[in-house]
């Protein structure tokens, strides 16, 4: 954080580039919603031609009996998006 690399960005913008925000919201005992944001990823991948969600991640988790299903989506702007699906259980 002490070396900005010679960019012309404001101090606040430079600090945001080094932070990522995320949260998980519990809706009952079996459902979770997740949201995340990376300003650096957004700044590096955004396109000026359209409104995009570069740097935004969304997801949810559901717990059913012994199984837990998690899904997440991360937007990479014009490159597309990444989908993650996880199934978890105890053996």
GROMACS .gro file of N, CA and C in nm:
model
  273
    1UNK      N    1   0.081  -0.120   0.000
    1UNK     CA    2   0.000   0.000   0.000
    1UNK      C    3   0.085   0.127   0.000
    2UNK      N    4   0.213   0.117   0.030
    2UNK     CA    5   0.296   0.237   0.037
    2UNK      C    6   0.347   0.281  -0.100
    3UNK      N    7   0.345   0.193  -0.200
    3UNK     CA    8   0.394   0.228  -0.334
    3UNK      C    9   0.279   0.216  -0.433
    4UNK      N   10   0.229   0.329  -0.484
    4UNK     CA   11   0.112   0.329  -0.573
    4UNK      C   12   0.149   0.294  -0.716
    5UNK      N   13   0.274   0.287  -0.751
    5UNK     CA   14   0.314   0.247  -0.885
    5UNK      C   15   0.302   0.357  -0.989
    6UNK      N   16   0.295   0.480  -0.947
    6UNK     CA   17   0.293   0.592  -1.041
    6UNK      C   18   0.163   0.613  -1.115
    7UNK      N   19   0.051   0.565  -1.063
    7UNK     CA   20  -0.076   0.585  -1.131
    7UNK      C   21  -0.134   0.721  -1.095
    8UNK      N   22  -0.225   0.767  -1.178
    8UNK     CA   23  -0.289   0.896  -1.155
    8UNK      C   24  -0.420   0.884  -1.079
    9UNK      N   25  -0.453   0.767  -1.027
    9UNK     CA   26  -0.578   0.747  -0.954
    9UNK      C   27  -0.572   0.817  -0.819
   10UNK      N   28  -0.690   0.849  -0.767
   10UNK     CA   29  -0.698   0.914  -0.637
   10UNK      C   30  -0.658   0.816  -0.526
   11UNK      N   31  -0.633   0.870  -0.408
   11UNK     CA   32  -0.592   0.787  -0.294
   11UNK      C   33  -0.700   0.684  -0.261
   12UNK      N   34  -0.828   0.726  -0.261
   12UNK     CA   35  -0.938   0.635  -0.230
   12UNK      C   36  -0.949   0.521  -0.330
   13UNK      N   37  -0.931   0.550  -0.458
   13UNK     CA   38  -0.937   0.447  -0.562
   13UNK      C   39  -0.822   0.348  -0.545
   14UNK      N   40  -0.704   0.398  -0.513
   14UNK     CA   41  -0.589   0.309  -0.493
   14UNK      C   42  -0.610   0.218  -0.373
   15UNK      N   43  -0.668   0.268  -0.265
   15UNK     CA   44  -0.694   0.185  -0.148
   15UNK      C   45  -0.797   0.077  -0.183
   16UNK      N   46  -0.903   0.114  -0.256
   16UNK     CA   47  -1.006   0.017  -0.294
   16UNK      C   48  -0.950  -0.095  -0.381
   17UNK      N   49  -0.848  -0.067  -0.459
   17UNK     CA   50  -0.789  -0.170  -0.544
   17UNK      C   51  -0.722  -0.281  -0.463
   18UNK      N   52  -0.692  -0.253  -0.338
   18UNK     CA   53  -0.626  -0.352  -0.253
   18UNK      C   54  -0.723  -0.422  -0.158
   19UNK      N   55  -0.853  -0.396  -0.173
   19UNK     CA   56  -0.953  -0.456  -0.086
   19UNK      C   57  -1.056  -0.534  -0.167
   20UNK      N   58  -1.106  -0.639  -0.108
   20UNK     CA   59  -1.219  -0.713  -0.165
   20UNK      C   60  -1.323  -0.727  -0.054
   21UNK      N   61  -1.449  -0.712  -0.090
   21UNK     CA   62  -1.557  -0.715   0.006
   21UNK      C   63  -1.644  -0.837  -0.018
   22UNK      N   64  -1.694  -0.895   0.088
   22UNK     CA   65  -1.781  -1.010   0.074
   22UNK      C   66  -1.867  -1.028   0.196
   23UNK      N   67  -1.980  -1.094   0.176
   23UNK     CA   68  -2.069  -1.120   0.286
   23UNK      C   69  -2.152  -1.244   0.262
   24UNK      N   70  -2.195  -1.304   0.371
   24UNK     CA   71  -2.280  -1.422   0.365
   24UNK      C   72  -2.400  -1.396   0.455
   25UNK      N   73  -2.517  -1.417   0.401
   25UNK     CA   74  -2.641  -1.391   0.474
   25UNK      C   75  -2.713  -1.523   0.497
   26UNK      N   76  -2.744  -1.551   0.623
   26UNK     CA   77  -2.815  -1.674   0.660
   26UNK      C   78  -2.965  -1.649   0.657
   27UNK      N   79  -3.036  -1.725   0.578
   27UNK     CA   80  -3.182  -1.718   0.570
   27UNK      C   81  -3.236  -1.850   0.622
   28UNK      N   82  -3.244  -1.862   0.752
   28UNK     CA   83  -3.282  -1.989   0.811
   28UNK      C   84  -3.160  -2.076   0.831
   29UNK      N   85  -3.183  -2.200   0.870
   29UNK     CA   86  -3.071  -2.290   0.897
   29UNK      C   87  -3.020  -2.362   0.772
   30UNK      N   88  -3.095  -2.357   0.662
   30UNK     CA   89  -3.056  -2.436   0.545
   30UNK      C   90  -3.018  -2.352   0.423
   31UNK      N   91  -3.038  -2.221   0.425
   31UNK     CA   92  -3.013  -2.139   0.306
   31UNK      C   93  -2.918  -2.025   0.338
   32UNK      N   94  -2.819  -2.007   0.250
   32UNK     CA   95  -2.723  -1.899   0.263
   32UNK      C   96  -2.710  -1.827   0.130
   33UNK      N   97  -2.706  -1.695   0.134
   33UNK     CA   98  -2.683  -1.614   0.015
   33UNK      C   99  -2.548  -1.544   0.030
   34UNK      N  100  -2.472  -1.536  -0.079
   34UNK     CA  101  -2.339  -1.477  -0.074
   34UNK      C  102  -2.323  -1.370  -0.181
   35UNK      N  103  -2.245  -1.267  -0.147
   35UNK     CA  104  -2.219  -1.155  -0.237
   35UNK      C  105  -2.076  -1.109  -0.215
   36UNK      N  106  -2.004  -1.082  -0.324
   36UNK     CA  107  -1.867  -1.033  -0.313
   36UNK      C  108  -1.837  -0.931  -0.421
   37UNK      N  109  -1.736  -0.847  -0.395
   37UNK     CA  110  -1.698  -0.744  -0.492
   37UNK      C  111  -1.549  -0.717  -0.481
   38UNK      N  112  -1.482  -0.711  -0.595
   38UNK     CA  113  -1.341  -0.676  -0.604
   38UNK      C  114  -1.327  -0.555  -0.696
   39UNK      N  115  -1.288  -0.441  -0.640
   39UNK     CA  116  -1.276  -0.319  -0.720
   39UNK      C  117  -1.163  -0.330  -0.822
   40UNK      N  118  -1.055  -0.394  -0.785
   40UNK     CA  119  -0.943  -0.411  -0.879
   40UNK      C  120  -0.986  -0.492  -1.001
   41UNK      N  121  -1.055  -0.604  -0.978
   41UNK     CA  122  -1.102  -0.686  -1.090
   41UNK      C  123  -1.200  -0.606  -1.176
   42UNK      N  124  -1.289  -0.530  -1.111
   42UNK     CA  125  -1.384  -0.449  -1.186
   42UNK      C  126  -1.311  -0.345  -1.271
   43UNK      N  127  -1.215  -0.277  -1.211
   43UNK     CA  128  -1.142  -0.171  -1.280
   43UNK      C  129  -1.061  -0.226  -1.398
   44UNK      N  130  -1.003  -0.345  -1.383
   44UNK     CA  131  -0.921  -0.401  -1.490
   44UNK      C  132  -1.001  -0.466  -1.602
   45UNK      N  133  -1.123  -0.514  -1.574
   45UNK     CA  134  -1.199  -0.589  -1.673
   45UNK      C  135  -1.320  -0.517  -1.731
   46UNK      N  136  -1.358  -0.403  -1.675
   46UNK     CA  137  -1.479  -0.335  -1.722
   46UNK      C  138  -1.465  -0.289  -1.866
   47UNK      N  139  -1.578  -0.280  -1.934
   47UNK     CA  140  -1.582  -0.227  -2.070
   47UNK      C  141  -1.664  -0.099  -2.066
   48UNK      N  142  -1.623  -0.002  -2.146
   48UNK     CA  143  -1.694   0.126  -2.148
   48UNK      C  144  -1.820   0.121  -2.232
   49UNK      N  145  -1.835   0.017  -2.311
   49UNK     CA  146  -1.948   0.012  -2.404
   49UNK      C  147  -2.077  -0.036  -2.339
   50UNK      N  148  -2.069  -0.095  -2.221
   50UNK     CA  149  -2.190  -0.147  -2.158
   50UNK      C  150  -2.173  -0.150  -2.007
   51UNK      N  151  -2.284  -0.162  -1.939
   51UNK     CA  152  -2.282  -0.181  -1.795
   51UNK      C  153  -2.256  -0.329  -1.768
   52UNK      N  154  -2.149  -0.360  -1.699
   52UNK     CA  155  -2.122  -0.500  -1.671
   52UNK      C  156  -2.097  -0.519  -1.521
   53UNK      N  157  -2.095  -0.643  -1.479
   53UNK     CA  158  -2.079  -0.678  -1.339
   53UNK      C  159  -1.940  -0.734  -1.311
   54UNK      N  160  -1.841  -0.689  -1.385
   54UNK     CA  161  -1.705  -0.737  -1.363
   54UNK      C  162  -1.665  -0.710  -1.219
   55UNK      N  163  -1.609  -0.810  -1.153
   55UNK     CA  164  -1.568  -0.796  -1.015
   55UNK      C  165  -1.675  -0.835  -0.914
   56UNK      N  166  -1.794  -0.868  -0.960
   56UNK     CA  167  -1.904  -0.906  -0.871
   56UNK      C  168  -1.916  -1.058  -0.867
   57UNK      N  169  -1.934  -1.111  -0.749
   57UNK     CA  170  -1.957  -1.253  -0.731
   57UNK      C  171  -2.086  -1.275  -0.654
   58UNK      N  172  -2.167  -1.371  -0.698
   58UNK     CA  173  -2.294  -1.404  -0.634
   58UNK      C  174  -2.299  -1.553  -0.609
   59UNK      N  175  -2.369  -1.594  -0.504
   59UNK     CA  176  -2.380  -1.736  -0.478
   59UNK      C  177  -2.483  -1.768  -0.372
   60UNK      N  178  -2.508  -1.897  -0.359
   60UNK     CA  179  -2.599  -1.943  -0.255
   60UNK      C  180  -2.559  -2.084  -0.214
   61UNK      N  181  -2.605  -2.123  -0.097
   61UNK     CA  182  -2.581  -2.257  -0.046
   61UNK      C  183  -2.708  -2.311   0.015
   62UNK      N  184  -2.735  -2.438  -0.008
   62UNK     CA  185  -2.853  -2.505   0.045
   62UNK      C  186  -2.807  -2.633   0.115
   63UNK      N  187  -2.858  -2.655   0.235
   63UNK     CA  188  -2.826  -2.777   0.309
   63UNK      C  189  -2.951  -2.863   0.318
   64UNK      N  190  -2.943  -2.985   0.263
   64UNK     CA  191  -3.055  -3.078   0.261
   64UNK      C  192  -3.007  -3.209   0.325
   65UNK      N  193  -3.067  -3.246   0.433
   65UNK     CA  194  -3.030  -3.363   0.514
   65UNK      C  195  -2.879  -3.368   0.533
   66UNK      N  196  -2.810  -3.467   0.476
   66UNK     CA  197  -2.666  -3.480   0.493
   66UNK      C  198  -2.586  -3.411   0.383
   67UNK      N  199  -2.651  -3.348   0.286
   67UNK     CA  200  -2.582  -3.290   0.172
   67UNK      C  201  -2.587  -3.137   0.177
   68UNK      N  202  -2.480  -3.077   0.126
   68UNK     CA  203  -2.474  -2.931   0.114
   68UNK      C  204  -2.440  -2.899  -0.031
   69UNK      N  205  -2.521  -2.816  -0.094
   69UNK     CA  206  -2.502  -2.774  -0.233
   69UNK      C  207  -2.467  -2.626  -0.232
   70UNK      N  208  -2.356  -2.592  -0.296
   70UNK     CA  209  -2.313  -2.453  -0.307
   70UNK      C  210  -2.296  -2.417  -0.454
   71UNK      N  211  -2.342  -2.298  -0.490
   71UNK     CA  212  -2.329  -2.247  -0.626
   71UNK      C  213  -2.276  -2.105  -0.619
   72UNK      N  214  -2.185  -2.071  -0.709
   72UNK     CA  215  -2.131  -1.935  -0.715
   72UNK      C  216  -2.111  -1.895  -0.861
   73UNK      N  217  -2.126  -1.767  -0.887
   73UNK     CA  218  -2.104  -1.711  -1.021
   73UNK      C  219  -2.017  -1.587  -1.008
   74UNK      N  220  -1.912  -1.579  -1.087
   74UNK     CA  221  -1.825  -1.462  -1.093
   74UNK      C  222  -1.824  -1.410  -1.235
   75UNK      N  223  -1.848  -1.280  -1.251
   75UNK     CA  224  -1.851  -1.219  -1.383
   75UNK      C  225  -1.712  -1.168  -1.420
   76UNK      N  226  -1.668  -1.203  -1.539
   76UNK     CA  227  -1.539  -1.159  -1.592
   76UNK      C  228  -1.558  -1.070  -1.715
   77UNK      N  229  -1.666  -0.992  -1.717
   77UNK     CA  230  -1.697  -0.894  -1.821
   77UNK      C  231  -1.704  -0.961  -1.958
   78UNK      N  232  -1.631  -0.910  -2.056
   78UNK     CA  233  -1.639  -0.962  -2.193
   78UNK      C  234  -1.582  -1.103  -2.203
   79UNK      N  235  -1.504  -1.146  -2.105
   79UNK     CA  236  -1.448  -1.281  -2.107
   79UNK      C  237  -1.551  -1.387  -2.072
   80UNK      N  238  -1.662  -1.345  -2.015
   80UNK     CA  239  -1.767  -1.438  -1.975
   80UNK      C  240  -1.775  -1.450  -1.825
   81UNK      N  241  -1.836  -1.556  -1.779
   81UNK     CA  242  -1.850  -1.577  -1.636
   81UNK      C  243  -1.804  -1.717  -1.596
   82UNK      N  244  -1.779  -1.733  -1.468
   82UNK     CA  245  -1.735  -1.862  -1.415
   82UNK      C  246  -1.842  -1.912  -1.319
   83UNK      N  247  -1.886  -2.034  -1.340
   83UNK     CA  248  -1.984  -2.099  -1.253
   83UNK      C  249  -1.912  -2.204  -1.170
   84UNK      N  250  -1.940  -2.205  -1.040
   84UNK     CA  251  -1.884  -2.304  -0.949
   84UNK      C  252  -1.999  -2.380  -0.884
   85UNK      N  253  -1.990  -2.511  -0.884
   85UNK     CA  254  -2.091  -2.594  -0.818
   85UNK      C  255  -2.018  -2.693  -0.729
   86UNK      N  256  -2.059  -2.700  -0.602
   86UNK     CA  257  -1.997  -2.790  -0.506
   86UNK      C  258  -2.104  -2.872  -0.438
   87UNK      N  259  -2.080  -3.001  -0.426
   87UNK     CA  260  -2.166  -3.090  -0.350
   87UNK      C  261  -2.080  -3.149  -0.239
   88UNK      N  262  -2.129  -3.138  -0.115
   88UNK     CA  263  -2.049  -3.180   0.000
   88UNK      C  264  -2.133  -3.270   0.091
   89UNK      N  265  -2.068  -3.373   0.143
   89UNK     CA  266  -2.133  -3.462   0.241
   89UNK      C  267  -2.025  -3.521   0.330
   90UNK      N  268  -2.068  -3.575   0.441
   90UNK     CA  269  -1.974  -3.643   0.531
   90UNK      C  270  -1.981  -3.794   0.504
   91UNK      N  271  -1.866  -3.854   0.502
   91UNK     CA  272  -1.859  -3.999   0.478
   91UNK      C  273  -1.855  -4.076   0.609
   0.00000   0.00000   0.00000
